[in-house]
Short mmCIF file of C-alpha atoms and ligand atoms in Angstrom, two decimals:
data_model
loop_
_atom_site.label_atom_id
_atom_site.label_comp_id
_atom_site.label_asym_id
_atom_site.label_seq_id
_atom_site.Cartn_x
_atom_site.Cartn_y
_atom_site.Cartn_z
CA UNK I 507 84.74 63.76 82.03
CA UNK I 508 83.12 66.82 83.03
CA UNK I 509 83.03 68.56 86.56
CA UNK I 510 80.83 71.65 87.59
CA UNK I 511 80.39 74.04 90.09
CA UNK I 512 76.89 74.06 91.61
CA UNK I 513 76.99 76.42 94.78
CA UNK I 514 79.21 78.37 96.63
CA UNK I 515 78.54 79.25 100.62
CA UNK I 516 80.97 81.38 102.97
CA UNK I 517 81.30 81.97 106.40
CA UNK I 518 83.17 84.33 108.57
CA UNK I 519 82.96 85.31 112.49
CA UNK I 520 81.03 88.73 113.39
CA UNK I 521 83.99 89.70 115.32
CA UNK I 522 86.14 92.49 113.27
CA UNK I 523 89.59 93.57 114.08
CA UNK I 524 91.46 96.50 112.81
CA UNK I 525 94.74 97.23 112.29
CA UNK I 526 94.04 99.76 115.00
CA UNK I 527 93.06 97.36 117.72
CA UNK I 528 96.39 95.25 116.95
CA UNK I 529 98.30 98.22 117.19
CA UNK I 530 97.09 98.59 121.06
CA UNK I 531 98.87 95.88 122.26
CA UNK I 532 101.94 94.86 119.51
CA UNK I 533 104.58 96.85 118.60
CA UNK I 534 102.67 97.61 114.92
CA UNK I 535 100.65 100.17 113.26
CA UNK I 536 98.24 100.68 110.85
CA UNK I 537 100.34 101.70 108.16
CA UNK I 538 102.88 99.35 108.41
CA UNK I 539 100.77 96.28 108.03
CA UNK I 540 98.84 98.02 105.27
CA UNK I 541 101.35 98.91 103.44
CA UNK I 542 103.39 95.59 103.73
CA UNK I 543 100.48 93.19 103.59
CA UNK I 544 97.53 94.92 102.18
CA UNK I 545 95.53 93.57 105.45
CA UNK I 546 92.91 96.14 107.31
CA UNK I 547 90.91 94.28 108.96
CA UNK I 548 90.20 90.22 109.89
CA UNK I 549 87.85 88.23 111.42
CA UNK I 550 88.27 86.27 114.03
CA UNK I 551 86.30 83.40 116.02
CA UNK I 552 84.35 80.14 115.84
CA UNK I 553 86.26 77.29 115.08
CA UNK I 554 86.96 74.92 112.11
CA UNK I 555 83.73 73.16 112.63
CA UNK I 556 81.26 75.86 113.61
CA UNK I 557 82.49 77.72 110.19
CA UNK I 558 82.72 75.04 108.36
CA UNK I 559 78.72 73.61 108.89
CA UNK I 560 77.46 77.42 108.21
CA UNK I 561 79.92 77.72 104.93
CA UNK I 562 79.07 73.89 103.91
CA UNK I 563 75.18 75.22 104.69
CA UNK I 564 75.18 77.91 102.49
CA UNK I 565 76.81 76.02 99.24
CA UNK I 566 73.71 73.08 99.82
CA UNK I 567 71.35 75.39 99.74
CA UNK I 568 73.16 77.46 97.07
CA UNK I 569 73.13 74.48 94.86
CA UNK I 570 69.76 73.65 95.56
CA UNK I 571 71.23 70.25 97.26
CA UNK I 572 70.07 68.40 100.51
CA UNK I 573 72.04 66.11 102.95
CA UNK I 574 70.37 62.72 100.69
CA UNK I 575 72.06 64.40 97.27
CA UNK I 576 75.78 64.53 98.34
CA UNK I 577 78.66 61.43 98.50
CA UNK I 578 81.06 62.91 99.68
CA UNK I 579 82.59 65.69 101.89
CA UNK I 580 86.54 66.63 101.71
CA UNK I 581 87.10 69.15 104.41
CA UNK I 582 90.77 71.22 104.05
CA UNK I 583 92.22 72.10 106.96
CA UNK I 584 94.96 73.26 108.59
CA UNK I 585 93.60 73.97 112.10
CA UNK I 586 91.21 71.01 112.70
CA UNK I 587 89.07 71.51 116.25
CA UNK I 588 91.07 68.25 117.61
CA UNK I 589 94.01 65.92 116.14
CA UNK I 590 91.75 63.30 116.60
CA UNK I 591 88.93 62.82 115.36
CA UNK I 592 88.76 64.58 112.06
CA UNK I 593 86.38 67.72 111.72
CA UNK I 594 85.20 66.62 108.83
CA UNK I 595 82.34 64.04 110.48
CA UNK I 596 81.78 66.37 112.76
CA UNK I 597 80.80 69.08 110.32
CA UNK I 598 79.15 65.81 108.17
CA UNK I 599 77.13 64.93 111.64
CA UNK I 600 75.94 68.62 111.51
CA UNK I 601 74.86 69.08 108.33
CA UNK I 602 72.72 65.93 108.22
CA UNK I 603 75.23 64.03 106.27
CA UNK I 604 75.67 59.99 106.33
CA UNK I 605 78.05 59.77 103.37
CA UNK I 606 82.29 59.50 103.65
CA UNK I 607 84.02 62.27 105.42
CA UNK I 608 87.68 63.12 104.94
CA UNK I 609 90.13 66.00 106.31
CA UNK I 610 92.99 67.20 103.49
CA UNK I 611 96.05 69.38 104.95
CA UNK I 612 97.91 70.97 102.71
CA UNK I 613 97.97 74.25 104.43
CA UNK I 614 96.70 77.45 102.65
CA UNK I 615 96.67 75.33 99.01
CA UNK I 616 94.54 72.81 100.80
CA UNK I 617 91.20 73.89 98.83
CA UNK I 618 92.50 73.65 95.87
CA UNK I 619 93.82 70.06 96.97
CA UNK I 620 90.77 69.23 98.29
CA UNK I 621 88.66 70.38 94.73
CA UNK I 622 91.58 68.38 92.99
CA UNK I 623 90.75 65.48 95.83
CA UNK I 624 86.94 65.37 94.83
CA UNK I 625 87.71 65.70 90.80
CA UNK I 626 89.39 61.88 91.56
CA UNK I 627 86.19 60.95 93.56
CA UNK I 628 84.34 62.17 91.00
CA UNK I 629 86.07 60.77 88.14
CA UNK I 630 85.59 56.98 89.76
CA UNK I 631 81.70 57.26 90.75
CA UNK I 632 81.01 59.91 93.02
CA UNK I 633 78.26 62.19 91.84
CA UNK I 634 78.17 65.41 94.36
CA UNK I 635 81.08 66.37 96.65
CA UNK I 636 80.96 68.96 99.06
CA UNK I 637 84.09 70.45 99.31
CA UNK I 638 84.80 72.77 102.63
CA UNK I 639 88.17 75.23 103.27
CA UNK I 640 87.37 76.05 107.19
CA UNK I 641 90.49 77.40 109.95
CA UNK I 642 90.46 78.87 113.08
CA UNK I 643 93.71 80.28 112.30
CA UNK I 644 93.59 82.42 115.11
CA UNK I 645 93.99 79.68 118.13
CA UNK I 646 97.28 79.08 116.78
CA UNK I 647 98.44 82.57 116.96
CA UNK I 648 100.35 84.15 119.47
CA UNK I 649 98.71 87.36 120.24
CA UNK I 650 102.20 88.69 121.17
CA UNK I 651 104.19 87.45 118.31
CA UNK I 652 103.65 90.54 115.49
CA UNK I 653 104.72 88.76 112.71
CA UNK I 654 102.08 86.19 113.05
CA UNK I 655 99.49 88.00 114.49
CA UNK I 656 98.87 90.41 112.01
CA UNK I 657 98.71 88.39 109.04
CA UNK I 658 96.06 85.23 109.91
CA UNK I 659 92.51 84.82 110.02
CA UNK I 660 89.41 82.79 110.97
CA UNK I 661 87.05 82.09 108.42
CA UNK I 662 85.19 79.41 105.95
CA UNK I 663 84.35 78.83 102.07
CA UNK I 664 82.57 75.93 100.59
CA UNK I 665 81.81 74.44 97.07
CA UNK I 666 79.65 71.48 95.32
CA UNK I 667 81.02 69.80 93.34
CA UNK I 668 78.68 67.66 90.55
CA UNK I 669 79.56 65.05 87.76
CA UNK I 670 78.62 66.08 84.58
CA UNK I 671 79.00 63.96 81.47
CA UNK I 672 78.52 67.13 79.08
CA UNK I 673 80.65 69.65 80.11
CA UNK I 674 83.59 70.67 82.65
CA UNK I 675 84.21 73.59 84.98
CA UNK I 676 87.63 72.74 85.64
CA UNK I 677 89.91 72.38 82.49
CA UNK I 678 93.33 71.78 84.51
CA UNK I 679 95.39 71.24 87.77
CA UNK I 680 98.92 71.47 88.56
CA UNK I 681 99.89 70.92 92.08
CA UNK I 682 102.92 70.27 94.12
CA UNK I 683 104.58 69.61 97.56
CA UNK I 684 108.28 70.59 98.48
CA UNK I 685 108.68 69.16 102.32
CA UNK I 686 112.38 70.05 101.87
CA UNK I 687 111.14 73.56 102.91
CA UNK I 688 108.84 72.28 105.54
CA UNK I 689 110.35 74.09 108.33
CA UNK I 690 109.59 77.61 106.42
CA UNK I 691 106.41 77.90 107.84
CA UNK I 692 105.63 75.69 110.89
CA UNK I 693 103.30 75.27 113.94
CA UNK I 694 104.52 72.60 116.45
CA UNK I 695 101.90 70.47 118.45
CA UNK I 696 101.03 72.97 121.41
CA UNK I 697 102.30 75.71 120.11
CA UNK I 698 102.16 78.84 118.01
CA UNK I 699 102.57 79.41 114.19
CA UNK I 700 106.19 80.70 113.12
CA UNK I 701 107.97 81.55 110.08
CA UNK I 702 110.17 82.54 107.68
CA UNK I 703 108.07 85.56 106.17
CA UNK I 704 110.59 86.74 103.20
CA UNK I 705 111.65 83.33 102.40
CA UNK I 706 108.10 82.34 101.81
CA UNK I 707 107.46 85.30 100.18
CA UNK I 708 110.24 84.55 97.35
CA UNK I 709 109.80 80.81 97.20
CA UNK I 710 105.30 81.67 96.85
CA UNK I 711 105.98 83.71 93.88
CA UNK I 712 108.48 81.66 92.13
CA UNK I 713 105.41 78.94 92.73
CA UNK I 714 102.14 80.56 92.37
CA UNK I 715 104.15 81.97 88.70
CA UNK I 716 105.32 78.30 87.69
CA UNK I 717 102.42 75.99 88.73
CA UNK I 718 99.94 78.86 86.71
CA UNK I 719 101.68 78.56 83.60
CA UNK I 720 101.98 74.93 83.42
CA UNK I 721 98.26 74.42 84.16
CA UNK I 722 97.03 77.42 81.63
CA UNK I 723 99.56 75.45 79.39
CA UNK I 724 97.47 72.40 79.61
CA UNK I 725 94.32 73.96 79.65
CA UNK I 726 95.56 74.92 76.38
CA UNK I 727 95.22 79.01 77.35
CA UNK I 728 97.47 82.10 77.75
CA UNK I 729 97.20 84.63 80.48
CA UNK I 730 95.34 87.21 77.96
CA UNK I 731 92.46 84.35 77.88
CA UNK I 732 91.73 85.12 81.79
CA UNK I 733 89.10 87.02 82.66
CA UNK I 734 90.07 87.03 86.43
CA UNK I 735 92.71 85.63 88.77
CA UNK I 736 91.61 84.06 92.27
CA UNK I 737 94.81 83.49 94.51
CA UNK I 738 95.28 82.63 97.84
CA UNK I 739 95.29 85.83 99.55
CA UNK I 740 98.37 86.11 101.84
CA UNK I 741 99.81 89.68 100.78
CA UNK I 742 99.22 91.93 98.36
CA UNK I 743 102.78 91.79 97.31
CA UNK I 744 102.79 88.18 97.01
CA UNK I 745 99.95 88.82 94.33
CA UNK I 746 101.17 92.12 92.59
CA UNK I 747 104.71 90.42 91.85
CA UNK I 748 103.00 86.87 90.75
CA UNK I 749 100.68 88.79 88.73
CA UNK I 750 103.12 91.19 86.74
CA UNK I 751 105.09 88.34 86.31
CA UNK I 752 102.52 86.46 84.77
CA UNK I 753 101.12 89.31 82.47
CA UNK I 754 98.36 90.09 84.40
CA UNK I 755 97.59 93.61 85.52
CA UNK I 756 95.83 93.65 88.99
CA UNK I 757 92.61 94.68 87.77
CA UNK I 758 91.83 90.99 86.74
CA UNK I 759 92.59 89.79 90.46
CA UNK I 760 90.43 89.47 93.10
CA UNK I 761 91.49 90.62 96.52
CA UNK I 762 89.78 90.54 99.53
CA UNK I 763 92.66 89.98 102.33
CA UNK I 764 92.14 93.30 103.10
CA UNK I 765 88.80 92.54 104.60
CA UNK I 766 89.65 88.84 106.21
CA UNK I 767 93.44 88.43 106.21
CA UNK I 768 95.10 85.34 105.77
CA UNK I 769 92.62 82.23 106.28
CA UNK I 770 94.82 79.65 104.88
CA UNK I 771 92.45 76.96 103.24
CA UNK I 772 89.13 79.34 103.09
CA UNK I 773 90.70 82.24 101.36
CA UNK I 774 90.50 81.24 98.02
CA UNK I 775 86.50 79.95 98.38
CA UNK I 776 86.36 83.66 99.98
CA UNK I 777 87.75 85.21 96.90
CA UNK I 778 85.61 83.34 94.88
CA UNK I 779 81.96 83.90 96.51
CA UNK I 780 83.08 87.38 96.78
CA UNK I 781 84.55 87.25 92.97
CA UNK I 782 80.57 85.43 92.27
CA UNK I 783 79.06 87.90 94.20
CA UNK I 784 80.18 91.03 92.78
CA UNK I 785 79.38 89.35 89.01
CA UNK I 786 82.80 88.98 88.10
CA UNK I 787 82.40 86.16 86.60
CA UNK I 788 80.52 85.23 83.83
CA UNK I 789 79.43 82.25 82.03
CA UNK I 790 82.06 80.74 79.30
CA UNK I 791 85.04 82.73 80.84
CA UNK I 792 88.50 81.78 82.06
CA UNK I 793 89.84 82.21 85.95
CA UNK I 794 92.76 80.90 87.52
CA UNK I 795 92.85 79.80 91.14
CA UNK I 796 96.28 79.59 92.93
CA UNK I 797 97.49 79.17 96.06
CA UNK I 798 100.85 78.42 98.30
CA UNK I 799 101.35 77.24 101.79
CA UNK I 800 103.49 75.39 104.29
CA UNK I 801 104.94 72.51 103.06
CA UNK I 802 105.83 73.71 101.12
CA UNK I 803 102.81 72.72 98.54
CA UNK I 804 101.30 75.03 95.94
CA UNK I 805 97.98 74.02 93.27
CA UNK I 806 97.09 76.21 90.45
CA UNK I 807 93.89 75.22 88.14
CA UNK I 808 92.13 76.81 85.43
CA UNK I 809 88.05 76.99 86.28
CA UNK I 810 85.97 77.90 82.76
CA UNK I 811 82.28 78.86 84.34
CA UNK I 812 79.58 77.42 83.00
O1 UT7 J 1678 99.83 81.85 103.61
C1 UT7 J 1678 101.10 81.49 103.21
C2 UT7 J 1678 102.17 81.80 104.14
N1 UT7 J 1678 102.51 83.14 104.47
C3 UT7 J 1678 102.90 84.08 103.61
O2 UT7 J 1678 102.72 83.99 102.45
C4 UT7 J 1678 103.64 85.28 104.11
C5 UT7 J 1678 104.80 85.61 103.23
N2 UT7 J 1678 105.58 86.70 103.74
C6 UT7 J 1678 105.09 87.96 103.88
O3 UT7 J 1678 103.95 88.22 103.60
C7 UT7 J 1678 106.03 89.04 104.36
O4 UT7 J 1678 107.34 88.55 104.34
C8 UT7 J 1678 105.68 89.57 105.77
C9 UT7 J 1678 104.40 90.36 105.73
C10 UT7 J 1678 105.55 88.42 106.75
C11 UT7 J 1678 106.79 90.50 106.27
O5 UT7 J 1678 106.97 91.56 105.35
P1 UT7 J 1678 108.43 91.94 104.87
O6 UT7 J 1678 108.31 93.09 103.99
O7 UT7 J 1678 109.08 90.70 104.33
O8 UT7 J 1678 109.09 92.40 106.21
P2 UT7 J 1678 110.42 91.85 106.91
O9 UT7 J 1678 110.17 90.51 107.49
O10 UT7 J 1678 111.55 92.00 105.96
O11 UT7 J 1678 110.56 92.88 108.09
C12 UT7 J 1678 110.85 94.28 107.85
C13 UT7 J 1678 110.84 95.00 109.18
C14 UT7 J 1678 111.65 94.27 110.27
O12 UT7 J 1678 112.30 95.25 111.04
P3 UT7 J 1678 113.86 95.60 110.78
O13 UT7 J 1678 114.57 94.30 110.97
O14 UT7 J 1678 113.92 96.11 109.39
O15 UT7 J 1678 114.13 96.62 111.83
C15 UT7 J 1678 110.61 93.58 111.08
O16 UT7 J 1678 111.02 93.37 112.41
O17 UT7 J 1678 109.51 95.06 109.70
C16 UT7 J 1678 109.48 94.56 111.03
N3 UT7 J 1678 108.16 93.96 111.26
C17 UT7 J 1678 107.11 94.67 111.67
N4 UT7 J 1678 106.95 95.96 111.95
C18 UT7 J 1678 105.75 96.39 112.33
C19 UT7 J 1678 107.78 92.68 111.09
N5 UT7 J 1678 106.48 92.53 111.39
C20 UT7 J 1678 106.04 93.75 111.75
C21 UT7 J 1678 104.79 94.26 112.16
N6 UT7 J 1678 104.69 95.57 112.43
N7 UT7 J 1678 103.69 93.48 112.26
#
């Protein structure tokens, strides 16, 4: 069966802030985070469901789609606007919507769950999925914490999704969840996110490197077949040591923390629109998308544009 990309949206807050302005009140500077992370700037604002309508928005009309065409929307995230109810009918009720409505948390790989979500709705009937990453990061930061509050982000990507009996955008998936490292990475109810930066750091590479081979190996490709490399964009280290390990020089991945920061669930639909964008990608060519998060979980797939 065959699954294609039809439009792409994005969304981010109009509020920008530097390095510079962090530096003000944390013990931090411009050059460290730079230099450590890759990060210069990052939006914050909104919240999952403000971002998330204007991102799900932009893919509709992108794809040429109205409320009537889709069946189903799978919203990933990690910073829903209340624990109850989901965001995802709220966003639905927003955009006109009257079809099923789900929330998927798998942290920052929870897009790439969520696309791997609506491939399985897809595969039993569905015909057009809207697929949202939206956070609001930043309300689960705390602005005094420096190891947090540098790295994450607001912001919002979106996809549709379409059956298509001819052809296939997606050639392969490999995902995985390890909660025996759950308390790596961690934000408790009422409070503030925490973790165990270089831990995560070693365990994301060893991740990101394993779950891309295994689904380039079933997409039956090698790393010289990619034309580009989308990963979840939590530091530029993280991506410079997956990529060498992996074959890839840099020039084939896209990076664009240094303009949003870490936004979890929306950072790989970021990379991609901006990836899109900046015609990157072109028709018939291979790109990997791969991402890591608390959980731990991690999802790699290999996307062939049509
Ligand atoms: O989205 C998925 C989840 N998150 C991640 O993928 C993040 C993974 N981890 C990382 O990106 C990196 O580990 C960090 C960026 C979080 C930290 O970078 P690092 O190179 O691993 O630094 P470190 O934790 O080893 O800290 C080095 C030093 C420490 O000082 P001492 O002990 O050497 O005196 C820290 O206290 O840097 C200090 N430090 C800072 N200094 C200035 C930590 N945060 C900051 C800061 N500004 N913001």
């Amino acid at each position: 069966m065959g699954v294609r990309f039809k439009g792409w949206g994005i969304a981010v807050p109009d509020r920008i802030v530097t390095n510079d302005e962090l530096s003000k009140t944390l013990d931090t500077s411009d050059e460290w985070i730079t230099e450590r992370t890759g990060i210069r700037e990052r939006r914050i604002g909104g919240s999952a469901k403000s971002l998330g309508v204007l991102a799900g928005q932009r893919a509709m009309d992108d794809a040429g789609v109205t409320a009537g065409d889709i069946d189903f929307l799978v919203l990933a995230t990690t910073t829903p606007d209340r624990i109850a109810p989901a965001t995802a009918p709220m966003i639905a009720n927003e955009l006109g919507l009257t079809c099923p409505a789900m929330d998927v948390n798998a942290a920052c790989s929870g897009f790439m769950y969520a696309v791997r979500t609506a491939y399985g709705l897809l595969e039993t009937g569905n015909k057009r999925i809207l697929v949202i990453g939206a956070e609001h990061l930043s309300r689960w930061v705390d602005w005094s914490d420096r190891n947090m509050a540098v790295l994450l982000a607001d912001g919002a990507g979106a996809t549709v999704l379409e059956y298509d009996a001819n052809q296939t955008d997606l050639m392969s998936f490999c995902l995985g969840a390890d909660g025996a490292a759950a308390d790596l990475l961690t934000c408790e109810h009422g409070g503030f996110f925490q973790m165990n930066g270089r831990e995560i750091f070693r365990r994301a590479v060893r991740v990101v490197v394993d779950s891309s081979e295994k689904a380039m190996a079933t997409a039956g490709i090698t790393a010289d077949d990619l034309s580009l490399v989308i990963p979840h964009q939590a530091n530029i280290r993280i991506i410079q040591a997956a990529t060498q390990r992996l074959g890839i020089e840099m020039e084939r991945a896209v990076v664009v923390l240094d303009r949003y920061g870490n936004t979890s669930s929306a950072s790989i639909p970021l990379a991609f629109d901006d990836a899109r964008k900046n015609g990157r990608i072109k028709p018939g060519e291979y790109a990997l998308l791969t991402g890591f998060g608390a959980g731990l979980t991690w999802a790699s797939a290999v996307v062939r544009w049509s």
